C-alpha positions as MATLAB code, in Angstrom:
seq = 'XXXXXXXXXXXXXXXXXXXXXXXXXXXXXXXXXXXXXXXXXXXXXXXXXXXXXXXXXXXXXXXXXXXXXXXXXXXXXXXXXXXXXXXXXXXXXXXXXXXXXXXXXXXXXXXXXXXXXXXXXXXXXXXXXXXXXXXXXXXXXXXXXXXXXXXXXXXXXXXXXXXXXXXXXXXXXXXXXXXXXXXXXXXXXXXXXXXXXXXXXXXXXXXXXXXXXXXXXXXXXXXXXXXXXXXXXXXXXXXXXXXXXXXXXXXXXXXXXXXXXXXXXXXXXXXXXXXXXXXXXXXXXXXXXXXXXXXXXXXXXXXXXXXXXXXXXXXXXXXXXXXXXXXXXXXXXXXXXXXXXXXXXXXXXXXXXXXXX';
ca = [
     -75.312   58.781   42.184;
     -73.671   56.143   43.034;
     -75.031   53.611   45.337;
     -73.941   53.363   49.078;
     -71.453   50.372   47.928;
     -69.800   53.187   45.744;
     -70.377   51.071   42.867;
     -72.505   52.722   39.485;
     -74.969   51.425   38.639;
     -75.729   50.320   34.711;
     -77.876   53.099   34.245;
     -75.056   55.482   35.688;
     -72.457   54.070   33.146;
     -74.853   54.649   30.656;
     -75.218   58.243   30.660;
     -71.637   58.569   31.809;
     -70.908   56.974   28.059;
     -73.194   58.730   26.357;
     -71.704   62.494   27.987;
     -68.270   61.756   26.862;
     -69.117   60.422   23.716;
     -71.265   63.833   22.613;
     -74.236   61.988   21.796;
     -76.297   58.811   20.935;
     -73.602   55.835   21.952;
     -75.409   54.084   19.344;
     -74.683   56.121   16.599;
     -73.091   54.984   13.801;
     -69.634   56.921   13.522;
     -68.733   58.326    9.982;
     -67.322   56.096    7.597;
     -64.028   56.820    5.953;
     -63.458   57.101    2.142;
     -64.294   53.896    0.041;
     -61.209   52.780   -1.677;
     -61.009   53.070   -5.371;
     -60.212   49.198   -6.606;
     -57.654   48.550   -9.455;
     -59.759   46.756  -11.574;
     -57.087   45.744  -13.950;
     -54.985   43.721  -11.084;
     -57.130   40.550  -11.864;
     -55.733   40.768  -15.014;
     -52.047   40.812  -14.262;
     -50.934   37.528  -14.256;
     -52.890   37.538  -17.727;
     -50.195   39.954  -18.699;
     -47.363   38.543  -16.904;
     -47.459   35.317  -19.195;
     -48.210   37.800  -22.230;
     -44.571   38.980  -21.416;
     -42.860   35.794  -20.494;
     -43.448   34.452  -23.961;
     -42.970   38.162  -25.717;
     -39.524   37.572  -23.855;
     -38.853   33.909  -25.170;
     -40.388   34.032  -28.684;
     -38.842   37.347  -29.379;
     -35.203   36.315  -28.118;
     -35.390   33.234  -30.460;
     -36.401   35.262  -33.466;
     -34.050   37.854  -33.324;
     -31.284   35.373  -32.036;
     -30.726   38.055  -28.928;
     -31.454   38.664  -25.644;
     -34.830   40.457  -25.030;
     -36.560   40.840  -22.266;
     -40.005   42.365  -21.440;
     -41.072   44.006  -18.283;
     -44.765   44.738  -16.809;
     -44.327   47.936  -15.387;
     -47.387   49.453  -14.977;
     -51.191   47.708  -14.999;
     -54.069   50.090  -14.415;
     -57.432   50.449  -15.447;
     -57.771   52.345  -19.149;
     -59.431   55.538  -17.787;
     -56.846   55.880  -15.281;
     -53.529   55.233  -17.718;
     -50.922   57.748  -18.501;
     -49.731   57.261  -22.709;
     -45.440   57.656  -22.403;
     -43.877   59.940  -23.917;
     -42.341   58.047  -26.798;
     -46.186   56.724  -27.681;
     -47.518   60.142  -27.805;
     -46.592   59.981  -31.879;
     -45.732   58.454  -34.577;
     -46.762   55.054  -32.964;
     -48.404   52.270  -34.385;
     -51.748   50.038  -32.518;
     -51.193   46.038  -33.379;
     -54.689   45.167  -33.174;
     -55.770   41.293  -32.377;
     -59.492   39.887  -31.788;
     -59.499   36.788  -29.098;
     -62.594   34.466  -28.852;
     -63.675   31.192  -27.265;
     -63.303   31.931  -23.679;
     -63.208   35.175  -23.261;
     -64.314   37.480  -25.802;
     -62.597   41.218  -26.429;
     -60.102   42.836  -28.541;
     -55.731   43.186  -27.482;
     -53.968   45.475  -28.767;
     -49.794   46.302  -28.755;
     -48.882   49.985  -29.046;
     -44.487   50.917  -29.974;
     -43.202   53.798  -31.607;
     -42.629   53.355  -35.328;
     -39.173   52.893  -34.369;
     -39.152   50.426  -32.217;
     -41.227   48.551  -34.038;
     -38.241   49.737  -37.111;
     -35.829   47.944  -34.982;
     -37.810   44.681  -34.509;
     -38.413   44.263  -37.755;
     -35.348   44.704  -39.217;
     -32.832   42.609  -35.946;
     -36.066   39.593  -37.751;
     -35.169   40.479  -41.051;
     -30.948   39.977  -40.129;
     -31.026   43.336  -40.135;
     -28.509   45.736  -37.627;
     -31.593   46.854  -36.184;
     -30.199   50.842  -36.843;
     -32.762   51.497  -39.935;
     -35.498   54.024  -40.651;
     -39.139   52.822  -40.446;
     -40.578   51.951  -43.633;
     -44.280   50.292  -44.623;
     -42.251   46.963  -45.140;
     -42.128   46.684  -41.422;
     -45.794   46.435  -40.773;
     -45.443   42.483  -42.681;
     -42.759   41.190  -39.538;
     -43.984   43.315  -36.945;
     -47.367   41.011  -37.952;
     -45.157   37.916  -38.262;
     -43.745   38.713  -34.367;
     -47.064   39.441  -32.648;
     -48.649   36.198  -34.160;
     -46.206   34.132  -32.769;
     -45.866   35.350  -29.740;
     -49.883   35.234  -29.453;
     -49.838   31.571  -30.838;
     -46.794   30.928  -28.362;
     -49.216   32.169  -25.135;
     -52.571   29.692  -26.179;
     -51.510   26.309  -24.338;
     -49.699   28.703  -21.397;
     -52.998   30.390  -20.523;
     -54.673   27.361  -20.596;
     -52.756   25.138  -18.376;
     -52.307   27.632  -15.569;
     -55.277   30.431  -16.168;
     -57.247   27.804  -17.588;
     -58.698   29.632  -20.251;
     -59.561   28.564  -23.885;
     -58.870   31.400  -26.609;
     -58.461   31.787  -29.610;
     -56.021   34.951  -31.299;
     -56.691   36.197  -34.711;
     -54.687   37.784  -37.233;
     -53.312   41.147  -36.479;
     -54.561   44.425  -37.876;
     -51.890   47.537  -37.809;
     -53.299   50.759  -37.322;
     -52.098   54.188  -36.257;
     -51.859   55.260  -32.552;
     -53.067   58.773  -31.465;
     -51.111   58.521  -28.179;
     -54.297   60.061  -26.788;
     -55.729   58.489  -23.820;
     -59.309   57.408  -24.931;
     -59.659   54.587  -23.128;
     -62.868   54.231  -21.463;
     -62.515   50.807  -19.827;
     -60.630   47.812  -19.625;
     -56.951   47.604  -19.196;
     -53.400   49.053  -19.606;
     -50.076   47.830  -19.209;
     -46.852   49.340  -19.053;
     -44.287   47.228  -20.724;
     -40.573   47.999  -20.639;
     -38.432   45.842  -23.240;
     -35.028   45.542  -23.228;
     -33.390   44.813  -26.404;
     -29.561   43.236  -26.127;
     -27.005   46.274  -27.082;
     -29.921   48.844  -27.500;
     -31.905   50.997  -25.141;
     -34.628   50.592  -22.971;
     -38.315   51.039  -24.837;
     -41.635   51.332  -23.326;
     -44.639   49.861  -25.434;
     -48.677   49.322  -24.282;
     -50.423   46.535  -23.653;
     -54.555   47.165  -23.630;
     -57.106   45.030  -23.258;
     -60.924   46.117  -23.467;
     -63.646   45.847  -21.238;
     -64.663   42.336  -23.219;
     -61.402   41.001  -22.151;
     -61.370   41.899  -18.897;
     -64.570   41.119  -17.742;
     -63.937   37.534  -19.004;
     -60.328   37.330  -17.422;
     -62.283   38.853  -13.670;
     -64.623   36.038  -14.177;
     -62.524   32.965  -14.793;
     -59.983   34.234  -11.882;
     -63.273   34.388   -9.476;
     -64.335   31.129  -10.559;
     -60.892   29.543  -10.286;
     -60.360   30.889   -6.708;
     -63.813   29.832   -5.812;
     -62.800   26.033   -6.527;
     -59.270   26.840   -4.941;
     -60.891   28.095   -1.476;
     -63.325   25.128   -1.574;
     -60.151   22.579   -2.182;
     -57.817   24.583    0.600;
     -61.351   23.938    3.510;
     -61.919   20.672    2.967;
     -58.127   19.938    3.180;
     -57.904   22.040    6.400;
     -60.357   19.407    7.656;
     -58.344   16.461    6.575;
     -60.502   15.958    3.221;
     -60.086   16.238   -0.331;
     -62.128   17.610   -3.260;
     -60.849   14.650   -5.569;
     -62.025   10.800   -4.217;
     -58.703    9.516   -6.117;
     -56.333   11.342   -3.462;
     -56.060   10.065    0.773;
     -57.674   12.021    3.456;
     -54.719   11.074    5.350;
     -52.445   13.344    3.666;
     -54.299   16.323    3.068;
     -53.337   18.836    0.172;
     -52.362   22.327    1.123;
     -53.928   21.637    4.808;
     -51.638   21.291    8.104;
     -50.293   17.649   10.085;
     -51.614   16.598   13.672;
     -48.537   18.461   14.823;
     -49.481   22.022   12.791;
     -46.409   21.288   10.044;
     -48.022   22.500    6.645;
     -48.080   19.351    4.628;
     -47.077   19.899    0.734;
     -48.970   18.102   -2.300;
     -47.406   14.588   -3.158;
     -45.156   14.680   -5.655;
     -46.722   11.386   -7.026;
     -50.260   13.899   -7.844;
     -47.948   16.437   -9.963;
     -49.086   16.619  -13.556;
     -46.574   15.041  -16.020;
     -45.240   17.601  -18.633;
     -43.533   15.727  -21.479;
     -40.782   18.098  -24.277;
     -41.873   14.534  -26.724;
     -38.640   13.392  -28.582;
     -37.394   16.591  -28.741;
     -36.192   16.814  -25.373;
     -36.083   20.252  -22.993;
     -35.647   23.213  -24.496;
     -34.519   24.772  -21.059;
     -37.383   27.230  -21.320;
     -40.401   25.735  -19.006;
     -42.914   27.757  -21.103;
     -41.578   26.457  -24.938;
     -41.572   22.987  -23.033;
     -45.203   23.161  -22.606;
     -45.543   23.579  -26.776;
     -43.741   20.407  -27.648;
     -46.287   17.874  -27.601;
     -48.621   20.097  -29.854;
     -49.818   18.710  -33.021;
     -49.747   21.147  -35.828;
     -51.124   20.391  -39.308;
     -49.038   20.156  -41.845;
     -49.126   20.419  -45.491;
     -47.346   20.026  -49.162;
     -48.375   22.859  -52.369;
     -47.048   21.144  -55.394;
     -47.987   24.478  -56.619;
     -50.602   27.072  -57.827;
     -52.652   28.100  -60.688;
     -54.591   31.296  -61.618;
     -58.039   30.733  -63.748;
     -60.899   32.694  -64.852;
     -64.618   31.704  -63.543;
     -65.244   30.049  -66.837;
     -62.506   27.875  -67.443;
     -63.102   26.420  -64.196;
     -66.429   25.616  -64.814;
     -65.164   24.079  -68.053;
     -62.969   21.577  -65.836;
     -63.651   17.769  -66.152;
     -62.499   14.477  -66.314;
     -59.244   14.492  -68.114;
     -59.045   18.035  -67.771;
     -55.244   19.326  -66.843;
     -54.075   22.663  -64.653;
     -50.819   23.829  -65.177;
     -49.224   24.855  -62.270;
     -46.945   27.733  -61.722;
     -43.794   25.393  -60.692;
     -41.479   23.556  -63.194;
     -41.137   19.760  -63.023;
     -38.217   18.670  -60.501;
     -38.623   22.142  -58.643;
     -38.685   21.707  -54.695;
     -42.134   21.988  -53.156;
     -43.384   23.730  -50.078;
     -43.810   22.324  -46.619;
     -46.626   24.565  -45.135;
     -47.323   24.533  -41.252;
     -50.058   26.077  -40.204;
     -50.779   27.384  -43.543;
     -47.116   29.280  -42.896;
     -44.117   28.251  -45.577;
     -41.446   26.777  -43.519;
     -39.071   24.477  -45.492;
     -39.232   23.413  -48.997;
     -38.071   19.613  -50.540;
     -38.593   17.055  -53.004;
     -40.896   14.734  -53.224;
     -40.493   10.812  -52.170;
     -41.660    7.304  -52.071;
     -41.545    5.909  -48.373;
     -43.864    2.304  -48.230;
     -46.057    3.200  -51.086;
     -46.298    6.085  -49.225;
     -45.749    9.723  -50.651;
     -43.305   11.731  -48.551;
     -40.993   15.060  -48.606;
     -37.244   14.840  -48.089;
     -36.101   18.862  -46.524;
     -33.859   20.227  -48.662;
     -33.823   23.909  -47.104;
     -35.782   25.828  -44.329;
     -37.042   29.175  -45.465;
     -35.233   32.133  -44.214;
     -37.225   34.922  -42.460;
     -36.710   37.763  -45.136;
     -38.384   34.380  -47.946;
     -41.012   33.994  -45.212;
     -42.100   37.914  -45.144;
     -41.996   37.694  -48.941;
     -44.569   35.366  -48.637;
     -47.256   37.279  -46.458;
     -47.410   40.602  -48.740;
];
C-alpha cells in the first residue's frame, strides 16, 4: 500500500517487481546456447603466408601467373572434402619441427599434380598423370615450404623446420579428428581453377595457437603502456607513445625511424616483398668433383697413396650444389691461390628432376 504521500515504499516496490517477473527477482535468466569456437581461426595467418609464398614460388617455377587463394578454414572434424578430391588424389606430407611439432599435408587431385608437374618441366600442362610427376610435385612443395621459413619467423615469430615431402594416396574421406583444414582455390593462367586442401594436425594447430596467444599478450601489454604515454622499450621516447594517442586525442603512429630495415642485398629488390626477405639468407654451396661406389672391403683397404677413381672424366664440368641440390655446372679455376668454379651452365628443371630420383 502507498503511504499518505502517494509514494510506494521499497517493500511494496520489491513485491510489485517480483509479481511482474513471475518469480524471484534474483533468479538468473536461462543462459543461451554457447557459441561454438572455430579453433582453426587461430591458424588463419599461418595459412595466408603459405598461400602467399605458394603463389610467388609457383609463379616463378612455372613462368606463368599462379594464385593460391584461401577460401575456407575449418576445424578438421568439420571439414567438407571438395568433389574433385573425392578420388584419384594424392597427399603430400611434410613433418614440421622446432618451435612447433606436427605434420602439414597438401591434398590435390592427380590431374592437378600432372598439370603443375608438366608445366614445371616446360610441358604444355595438358597431360595425364604418371608416377614421374611425384618427384616434380615434391620439388614444388619443398620450394614452397623452404620459402616460408623466413616469413614465418619475421611475421609470426615461429621458428620452423620443414622436412622433405613424402607422397601418399589420399582417400578423400573426412576422417580428420583434429587440427585445421584450409580449402585453397588454385588459379593457373590459361587453366581451369582447381581446389586443393592444406591440412595441419593437432600438434601444429596447438603450437600456432599457443604462439599466437603469447604474441597477443605481449601486444596488449605494449598497447596498455603506450596508452599511458609509456613504452616497454627503454630505447623509445615516452614523448611519442607507440599506437597511443596524443594530448588532442589524435592517433599517433609509430615513428618511421624505428621501422626495421629490410635489405634485399646486392641483388636489389625483386618487386615482391616476400621474396625480398629471403635475399640475405646464406646457403651452403658445395662443389662435387665426382662420385664413386666401392665395396666395404676396398674402403677398409684404403690408405695413404691409394687412388679413388671418380665417375667423371678429366675436363668434365663439376657440379655446384646448393642445399644438396645441383643447380649449375662449371670448370675449376684458381683465384689468388684459392680454388674456384667458373659457372658454365645452369641445370634445367628436367635435369634437376632426374637427379632427385
